[in-house]
PDB file of C-alpha atoms in Angstrom:
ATOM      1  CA  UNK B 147     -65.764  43.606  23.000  1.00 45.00           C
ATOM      2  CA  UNK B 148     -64.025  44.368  19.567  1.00 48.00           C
ATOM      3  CA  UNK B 149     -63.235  41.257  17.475  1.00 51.00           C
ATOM      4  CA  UNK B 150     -60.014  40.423  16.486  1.00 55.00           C
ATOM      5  CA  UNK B 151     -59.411  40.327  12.770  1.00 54.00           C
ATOM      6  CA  UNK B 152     -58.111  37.008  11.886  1.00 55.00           C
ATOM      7  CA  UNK B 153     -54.489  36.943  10.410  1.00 56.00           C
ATOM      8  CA  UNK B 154     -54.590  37.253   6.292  1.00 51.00           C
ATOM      9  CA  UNK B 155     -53.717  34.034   4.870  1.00 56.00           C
ATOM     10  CA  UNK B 156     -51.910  34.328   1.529  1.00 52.00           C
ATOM     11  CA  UNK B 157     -54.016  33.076  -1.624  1.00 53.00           C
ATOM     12  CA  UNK B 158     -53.290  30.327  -3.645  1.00 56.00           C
ATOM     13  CA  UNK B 159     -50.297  30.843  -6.466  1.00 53.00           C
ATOM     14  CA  UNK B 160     -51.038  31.449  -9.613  1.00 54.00           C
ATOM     15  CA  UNK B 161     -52.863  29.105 -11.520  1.00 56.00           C
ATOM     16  CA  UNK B 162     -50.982  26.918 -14.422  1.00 56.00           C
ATOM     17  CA  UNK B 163     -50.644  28.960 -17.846  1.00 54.00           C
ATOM     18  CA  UNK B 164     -50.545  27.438 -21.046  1.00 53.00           C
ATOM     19  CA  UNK B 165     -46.379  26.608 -22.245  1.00 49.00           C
ATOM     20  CA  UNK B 166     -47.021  29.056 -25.215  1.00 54.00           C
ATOM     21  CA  UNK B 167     -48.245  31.824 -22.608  1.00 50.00           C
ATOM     22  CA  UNK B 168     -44.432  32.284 -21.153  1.00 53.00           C
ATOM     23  CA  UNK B 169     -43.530  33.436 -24.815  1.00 53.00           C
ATOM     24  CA  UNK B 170     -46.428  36.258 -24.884  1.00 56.00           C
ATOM     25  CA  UNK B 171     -45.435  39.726 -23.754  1.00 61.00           C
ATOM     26  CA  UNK B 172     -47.627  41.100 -21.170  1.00 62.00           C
ATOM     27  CA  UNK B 173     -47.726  42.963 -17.833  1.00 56.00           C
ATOM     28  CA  UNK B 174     -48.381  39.300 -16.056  1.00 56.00           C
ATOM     29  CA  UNK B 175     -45.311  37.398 -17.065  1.00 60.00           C
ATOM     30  CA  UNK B 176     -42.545  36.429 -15.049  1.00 66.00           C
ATOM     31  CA  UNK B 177     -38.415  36.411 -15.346  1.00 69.00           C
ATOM     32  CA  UNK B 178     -38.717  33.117 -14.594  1.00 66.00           C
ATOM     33  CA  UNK B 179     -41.631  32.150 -16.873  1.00 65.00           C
ATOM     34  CA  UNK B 180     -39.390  33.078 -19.948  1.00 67.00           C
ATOM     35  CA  UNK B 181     -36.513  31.581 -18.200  1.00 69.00           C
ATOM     36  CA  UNK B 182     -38.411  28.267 -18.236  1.00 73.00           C
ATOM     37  CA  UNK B 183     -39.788  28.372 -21.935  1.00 73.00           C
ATOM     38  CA  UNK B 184     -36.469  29.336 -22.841  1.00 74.00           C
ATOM     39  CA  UNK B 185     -34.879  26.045 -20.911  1.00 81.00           C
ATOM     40  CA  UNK B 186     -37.431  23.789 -22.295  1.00 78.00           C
ATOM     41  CA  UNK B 187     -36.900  24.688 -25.385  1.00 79.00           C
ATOM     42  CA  UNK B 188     -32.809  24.203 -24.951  1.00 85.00           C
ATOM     43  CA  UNK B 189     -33.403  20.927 -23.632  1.00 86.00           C
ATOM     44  CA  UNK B 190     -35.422  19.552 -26.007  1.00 87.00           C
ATOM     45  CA  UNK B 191     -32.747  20.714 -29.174  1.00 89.00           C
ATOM     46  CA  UNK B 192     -30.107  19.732 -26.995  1.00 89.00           C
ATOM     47  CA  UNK B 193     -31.903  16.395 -27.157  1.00 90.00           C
ATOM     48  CA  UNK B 194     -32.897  16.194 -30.151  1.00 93.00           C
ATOM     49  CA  UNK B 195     -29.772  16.440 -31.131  1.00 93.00           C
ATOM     50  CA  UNK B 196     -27.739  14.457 -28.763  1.00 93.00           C
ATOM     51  CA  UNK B 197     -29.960  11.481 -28.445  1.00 93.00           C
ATOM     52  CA  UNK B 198     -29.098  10.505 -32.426  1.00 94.00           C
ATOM     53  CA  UNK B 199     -25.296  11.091 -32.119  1.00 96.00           C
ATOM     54  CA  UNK B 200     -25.239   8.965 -28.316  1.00 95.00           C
ATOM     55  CA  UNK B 201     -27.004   6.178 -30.676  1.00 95.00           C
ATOM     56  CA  UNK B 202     -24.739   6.506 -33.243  1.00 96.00           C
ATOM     57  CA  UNK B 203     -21.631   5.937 -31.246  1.00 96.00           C
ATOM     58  CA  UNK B 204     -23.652   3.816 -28.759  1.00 96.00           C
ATOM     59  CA  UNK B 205     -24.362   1.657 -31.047  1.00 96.00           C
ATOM     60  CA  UNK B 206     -21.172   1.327 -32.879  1.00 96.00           C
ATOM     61  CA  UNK B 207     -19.335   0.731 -29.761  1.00 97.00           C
ATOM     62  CA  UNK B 208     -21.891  -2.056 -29.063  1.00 96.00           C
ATOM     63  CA  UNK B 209     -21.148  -4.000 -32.608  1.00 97.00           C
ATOM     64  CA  UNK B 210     -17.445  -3.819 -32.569  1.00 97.00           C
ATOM     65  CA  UNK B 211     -17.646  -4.898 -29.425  1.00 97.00           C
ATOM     66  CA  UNK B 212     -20.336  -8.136 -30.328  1.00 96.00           C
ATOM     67  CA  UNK B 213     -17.970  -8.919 -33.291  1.00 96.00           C
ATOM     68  CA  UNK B 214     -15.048  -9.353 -31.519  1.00 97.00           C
ATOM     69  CA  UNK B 215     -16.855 -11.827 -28.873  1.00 96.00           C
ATOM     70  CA  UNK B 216     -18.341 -13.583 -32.340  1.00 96.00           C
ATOM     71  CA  UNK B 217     -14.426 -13.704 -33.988  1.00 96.00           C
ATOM     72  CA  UNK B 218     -13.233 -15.378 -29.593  1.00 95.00           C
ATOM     73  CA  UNK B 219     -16.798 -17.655 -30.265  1.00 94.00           C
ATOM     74  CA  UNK B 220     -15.845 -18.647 -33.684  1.00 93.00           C
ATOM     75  CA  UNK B 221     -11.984 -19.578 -32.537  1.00 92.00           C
ATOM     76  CA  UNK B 222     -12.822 -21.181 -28.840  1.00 92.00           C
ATOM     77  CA  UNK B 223     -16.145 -22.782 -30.129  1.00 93.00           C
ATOM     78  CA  UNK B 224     -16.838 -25.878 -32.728  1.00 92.00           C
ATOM     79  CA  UNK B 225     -19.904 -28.399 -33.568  1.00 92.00           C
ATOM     80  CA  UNK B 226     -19.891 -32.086 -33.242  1.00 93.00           C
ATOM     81  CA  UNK B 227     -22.235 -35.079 -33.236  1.00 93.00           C
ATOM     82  CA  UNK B 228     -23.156 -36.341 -29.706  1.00 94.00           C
ATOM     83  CA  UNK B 229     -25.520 -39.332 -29.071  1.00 94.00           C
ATOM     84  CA  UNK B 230     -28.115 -39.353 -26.577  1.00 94.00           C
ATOM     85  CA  UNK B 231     -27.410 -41.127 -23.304  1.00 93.00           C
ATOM     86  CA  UNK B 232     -30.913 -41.431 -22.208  1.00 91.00           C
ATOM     87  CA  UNK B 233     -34.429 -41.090 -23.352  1.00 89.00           C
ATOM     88  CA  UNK B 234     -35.468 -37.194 -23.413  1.00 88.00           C
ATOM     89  CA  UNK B 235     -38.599 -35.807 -22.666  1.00 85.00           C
ATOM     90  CA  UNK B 236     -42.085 -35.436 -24.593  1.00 86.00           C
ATOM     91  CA  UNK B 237     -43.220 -32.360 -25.352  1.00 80.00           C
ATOM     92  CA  UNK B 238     -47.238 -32.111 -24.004  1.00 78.00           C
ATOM     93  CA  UNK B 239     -48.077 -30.758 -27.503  1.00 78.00           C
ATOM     94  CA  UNK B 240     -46.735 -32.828 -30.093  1.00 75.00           C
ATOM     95  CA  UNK B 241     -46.518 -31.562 -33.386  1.00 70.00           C
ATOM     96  CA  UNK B 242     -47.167 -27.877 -32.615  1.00 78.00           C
ATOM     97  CA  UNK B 243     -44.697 -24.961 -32.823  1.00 77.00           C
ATOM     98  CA  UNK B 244     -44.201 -24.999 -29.641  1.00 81.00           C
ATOM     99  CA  UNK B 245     -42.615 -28.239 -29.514  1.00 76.00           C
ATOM    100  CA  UNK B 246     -40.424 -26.993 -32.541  1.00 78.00           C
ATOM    101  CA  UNK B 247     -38.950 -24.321 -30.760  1.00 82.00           C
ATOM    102  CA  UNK B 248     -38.723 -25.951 -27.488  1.00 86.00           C
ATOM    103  CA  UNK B 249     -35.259 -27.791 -25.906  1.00 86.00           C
ATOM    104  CA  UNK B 250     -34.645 -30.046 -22.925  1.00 88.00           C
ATOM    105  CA  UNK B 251     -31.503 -30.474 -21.313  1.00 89.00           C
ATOM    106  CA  UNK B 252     -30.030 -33.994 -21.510  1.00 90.00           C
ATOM    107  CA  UNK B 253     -27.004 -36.134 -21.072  1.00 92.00           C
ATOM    108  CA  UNK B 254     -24.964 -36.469 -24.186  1.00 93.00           C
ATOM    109  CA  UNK B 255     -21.288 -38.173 -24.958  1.00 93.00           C
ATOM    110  CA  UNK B 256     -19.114 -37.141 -27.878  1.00 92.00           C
ATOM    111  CA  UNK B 257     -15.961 -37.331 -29.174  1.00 90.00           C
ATOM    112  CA  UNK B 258     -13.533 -34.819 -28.433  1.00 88.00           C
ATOM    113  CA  UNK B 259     -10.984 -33.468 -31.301  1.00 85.00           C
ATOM    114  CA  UNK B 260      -8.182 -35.138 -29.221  1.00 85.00           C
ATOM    115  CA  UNK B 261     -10.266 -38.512 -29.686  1.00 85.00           C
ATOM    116  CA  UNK B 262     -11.465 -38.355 -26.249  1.00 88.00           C
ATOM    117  CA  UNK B 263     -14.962 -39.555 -25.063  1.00 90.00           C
ATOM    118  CA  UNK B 264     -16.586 -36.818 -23.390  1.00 91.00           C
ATOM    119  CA  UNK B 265     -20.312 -36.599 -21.484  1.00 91.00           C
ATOM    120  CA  UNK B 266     -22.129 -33.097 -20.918  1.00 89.00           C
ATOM    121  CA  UNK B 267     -25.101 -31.726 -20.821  1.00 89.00           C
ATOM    122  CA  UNK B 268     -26.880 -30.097 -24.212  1.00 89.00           C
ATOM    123  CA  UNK B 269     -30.425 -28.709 -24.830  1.00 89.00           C
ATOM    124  CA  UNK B 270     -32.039 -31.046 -27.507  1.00 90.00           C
ATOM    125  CA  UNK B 271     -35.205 -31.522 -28.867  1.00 89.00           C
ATOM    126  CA  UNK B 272     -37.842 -32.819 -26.901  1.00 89.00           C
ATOM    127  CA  UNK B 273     -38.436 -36.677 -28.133  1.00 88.00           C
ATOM    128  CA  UNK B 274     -35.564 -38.099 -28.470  1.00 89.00           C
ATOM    129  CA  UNK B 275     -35.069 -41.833 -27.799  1.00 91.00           C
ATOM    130  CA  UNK B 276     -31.327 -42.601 -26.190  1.00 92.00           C
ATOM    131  CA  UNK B 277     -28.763 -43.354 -28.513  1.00 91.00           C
ATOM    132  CA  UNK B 278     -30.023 -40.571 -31.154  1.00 93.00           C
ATOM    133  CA  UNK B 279     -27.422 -38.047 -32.681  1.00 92.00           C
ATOM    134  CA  UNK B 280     -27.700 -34.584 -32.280  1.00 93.00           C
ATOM    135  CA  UNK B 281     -25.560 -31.423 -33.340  1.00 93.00           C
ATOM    136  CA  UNK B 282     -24.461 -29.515 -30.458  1.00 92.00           C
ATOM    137  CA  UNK B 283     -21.562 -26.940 -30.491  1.00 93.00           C
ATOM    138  CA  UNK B 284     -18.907 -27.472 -27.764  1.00 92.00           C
ATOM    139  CA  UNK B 285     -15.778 -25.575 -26.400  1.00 90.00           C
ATOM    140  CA  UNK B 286     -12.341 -26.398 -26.396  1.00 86.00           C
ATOM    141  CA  UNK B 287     -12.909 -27.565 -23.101  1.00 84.00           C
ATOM    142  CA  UNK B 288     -15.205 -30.321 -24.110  1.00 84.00           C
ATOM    143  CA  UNK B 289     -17.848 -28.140 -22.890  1.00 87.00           C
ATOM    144  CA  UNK B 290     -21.631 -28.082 -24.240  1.00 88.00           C
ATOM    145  CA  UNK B 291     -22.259 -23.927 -25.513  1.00 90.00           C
ATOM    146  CA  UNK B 292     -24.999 -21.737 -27.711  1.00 91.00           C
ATOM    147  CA  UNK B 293     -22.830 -20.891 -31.052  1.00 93.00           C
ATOM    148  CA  UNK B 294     -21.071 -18.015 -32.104  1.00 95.00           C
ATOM    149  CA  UNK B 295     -23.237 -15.078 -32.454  1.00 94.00           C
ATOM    150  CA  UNK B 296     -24.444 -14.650 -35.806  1.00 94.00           C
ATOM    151  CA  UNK B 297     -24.735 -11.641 -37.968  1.00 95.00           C
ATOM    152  CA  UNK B 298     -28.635 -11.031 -36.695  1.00 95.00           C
ATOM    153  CA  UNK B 299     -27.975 -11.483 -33.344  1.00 95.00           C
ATOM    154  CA  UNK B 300     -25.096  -8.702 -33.410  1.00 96.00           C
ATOM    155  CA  UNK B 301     -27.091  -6.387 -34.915  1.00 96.00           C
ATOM    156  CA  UNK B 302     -30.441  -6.829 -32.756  1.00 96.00           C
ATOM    157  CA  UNK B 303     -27.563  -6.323 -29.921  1.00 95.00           C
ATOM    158  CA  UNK B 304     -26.251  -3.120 -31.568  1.00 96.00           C
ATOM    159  CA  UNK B 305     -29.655  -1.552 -32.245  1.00 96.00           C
ATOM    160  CA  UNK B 306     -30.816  -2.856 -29.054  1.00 96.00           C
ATOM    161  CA  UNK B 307     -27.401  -0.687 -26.637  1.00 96.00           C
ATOM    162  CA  UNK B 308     -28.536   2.405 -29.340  1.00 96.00           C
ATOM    163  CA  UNK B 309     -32.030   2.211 -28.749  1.00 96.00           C
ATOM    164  CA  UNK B 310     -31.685   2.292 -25.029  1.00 96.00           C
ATOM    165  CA  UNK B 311     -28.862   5.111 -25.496  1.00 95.00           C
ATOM    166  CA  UNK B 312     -31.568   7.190 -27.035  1.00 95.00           C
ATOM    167  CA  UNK B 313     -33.638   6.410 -24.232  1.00 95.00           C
ATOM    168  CA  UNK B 314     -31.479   7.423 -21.954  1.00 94.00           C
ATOM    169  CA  UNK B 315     -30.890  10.875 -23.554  1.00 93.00           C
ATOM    170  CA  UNK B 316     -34.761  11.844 -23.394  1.00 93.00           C
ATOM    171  CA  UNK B 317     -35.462  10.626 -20.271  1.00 92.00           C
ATOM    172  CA  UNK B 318     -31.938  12.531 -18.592  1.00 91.00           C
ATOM    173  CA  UNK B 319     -33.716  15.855 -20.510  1.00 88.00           C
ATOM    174  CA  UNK B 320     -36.806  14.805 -19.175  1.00 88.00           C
ATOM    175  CA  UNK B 321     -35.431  14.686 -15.719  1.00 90.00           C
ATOM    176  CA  UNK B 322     -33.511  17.914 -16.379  1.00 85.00           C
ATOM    177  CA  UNK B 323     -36.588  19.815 -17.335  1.00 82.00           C
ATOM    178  CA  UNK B 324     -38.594  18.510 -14.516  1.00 84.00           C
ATOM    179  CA  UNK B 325     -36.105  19.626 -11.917  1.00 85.00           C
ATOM    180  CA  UNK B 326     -35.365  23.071 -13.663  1.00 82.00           C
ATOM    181  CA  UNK B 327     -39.692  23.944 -13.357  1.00 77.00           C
ATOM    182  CA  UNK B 328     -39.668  22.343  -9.800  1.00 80.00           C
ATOM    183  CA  UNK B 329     -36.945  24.955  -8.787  1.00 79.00           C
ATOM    184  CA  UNK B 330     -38.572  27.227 -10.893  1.00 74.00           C
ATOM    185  CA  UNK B 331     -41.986  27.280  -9.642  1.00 76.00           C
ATOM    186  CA  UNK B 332     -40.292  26.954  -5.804  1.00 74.00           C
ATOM    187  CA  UNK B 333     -38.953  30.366  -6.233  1.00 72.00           C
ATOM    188  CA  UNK B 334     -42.092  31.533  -7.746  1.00 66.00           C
ATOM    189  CA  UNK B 335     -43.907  30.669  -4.773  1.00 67.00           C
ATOM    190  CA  UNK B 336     -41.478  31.846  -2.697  1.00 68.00           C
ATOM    191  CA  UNK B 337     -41.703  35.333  -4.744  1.00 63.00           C
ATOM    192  CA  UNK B 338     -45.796  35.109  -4.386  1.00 67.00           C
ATOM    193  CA  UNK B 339     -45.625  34.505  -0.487  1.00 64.00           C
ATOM    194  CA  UNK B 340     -43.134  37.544  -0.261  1.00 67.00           C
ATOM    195  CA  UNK B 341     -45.312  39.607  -2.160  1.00 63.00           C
ATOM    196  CA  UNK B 342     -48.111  38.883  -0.507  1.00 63.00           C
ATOM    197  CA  UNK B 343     -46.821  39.471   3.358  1.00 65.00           C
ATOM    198  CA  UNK B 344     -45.584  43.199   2.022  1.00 65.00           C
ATOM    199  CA  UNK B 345     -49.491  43.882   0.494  1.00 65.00           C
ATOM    200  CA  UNK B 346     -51.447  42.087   3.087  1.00 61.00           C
ATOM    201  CA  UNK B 347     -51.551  44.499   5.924  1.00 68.00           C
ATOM    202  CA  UNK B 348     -52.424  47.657   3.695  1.00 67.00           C
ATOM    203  CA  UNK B 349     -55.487  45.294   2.649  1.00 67.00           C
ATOM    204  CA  UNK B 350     -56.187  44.341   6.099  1.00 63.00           C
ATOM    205  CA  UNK B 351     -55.454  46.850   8.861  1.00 59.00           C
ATOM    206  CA  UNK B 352     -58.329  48.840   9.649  1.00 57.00           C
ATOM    207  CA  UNK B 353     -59.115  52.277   8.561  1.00 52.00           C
TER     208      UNK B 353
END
């Protein structure tokens, strides 16, 4: 009884080549492995490029934008002396920095501009026996608030919108380029398995 000859299974694709073999002429290399060198390499000027300039603007359109909210802070916001209705808490580490940097909320009342008593709640140092003063800022409202942003703060904000701009650049190339080699390397496949199924029987059908 003759065996049967088992059905040729393609062999693995081609193992991974170094980037700088796609720019090597030779026999072995692909359309698409200059394709790919030549749309990494586009990618990563077009990012190098585009990442500083989407800072740039980024981050400008970030501090305008912070200044103006300072200029509304500056106009709807004001500080006042408020006393301490109650007793706030002790810090568990007194004396440290910690405690320093450290605020409680608490009830305090204050005079409005108007002349009117007001009571809200502030973040105050940890401490504090009732009927202490403290400097809070306050809106128009009569409302306890943080102040208006200062210089610092709108330009860790502005660095901060350009930094993640940049980001966002590299990692969209990123993505790009990993798409463009997943399609790339499909085909290739695709290419090897064709190959393959037109030289298979000449290697395997009997003589």
């Amino acid at each position: 009884m003759a065996c049967e000859t088992p059905p040729a299974q393609p062999p693995p694709g081609p193992p991974p080549r170094p980037l700088l073999w796609r720019w090597r002429r030779n026999p072995l290399r692909r359309r698409t492995d200059a394709l790919q060198a030549w749309l990494g390499l586009g990618l990563l000027f077009a990012v190098l490029v585009v990442a500083p300039v989407a800072a740039v603007l980024v981050g400008d359109a970030a501090h305008r934008h912070y200044e103006d909210t300072a200029r509304h802070q500056a106009l709807t916001r004001y500080e006042t002396t408020a006393t301490l209705t109650r007793d706030t808490p002790r810090h568990p580490e007194p004396g440290s920095d910690e405690e320093k940097n450290t605020r409680y909320p608490a009830e305090v009342r204050f005079l409005t501009r108007e002349g009117r008593t007001r009571t809200t709640q502030a973040e105050v140092p940890p401490g504090l026996p009732a009927g202490n003063e403290v400097r809070i800022w306050v809106t128009t409202d009569g409302e306890a608030t943080e102040p208006p942003l200062s210089r610092e703060q709108i330009r860790s904000r502005s660095m901060g919108w350009a930094l993640l701009a940049a980001i966002g650049v590299a990692l969209t190339g990123a993505a790009a380029h990993a798409l463009t080699t997943f399609a790339l390397r499909r085909r290739n496949l695709a290419d090897w398995a064709t190959a393959w199924a037109e030289t298979a029987p000449r290697w395997t059908t009997p003589t």
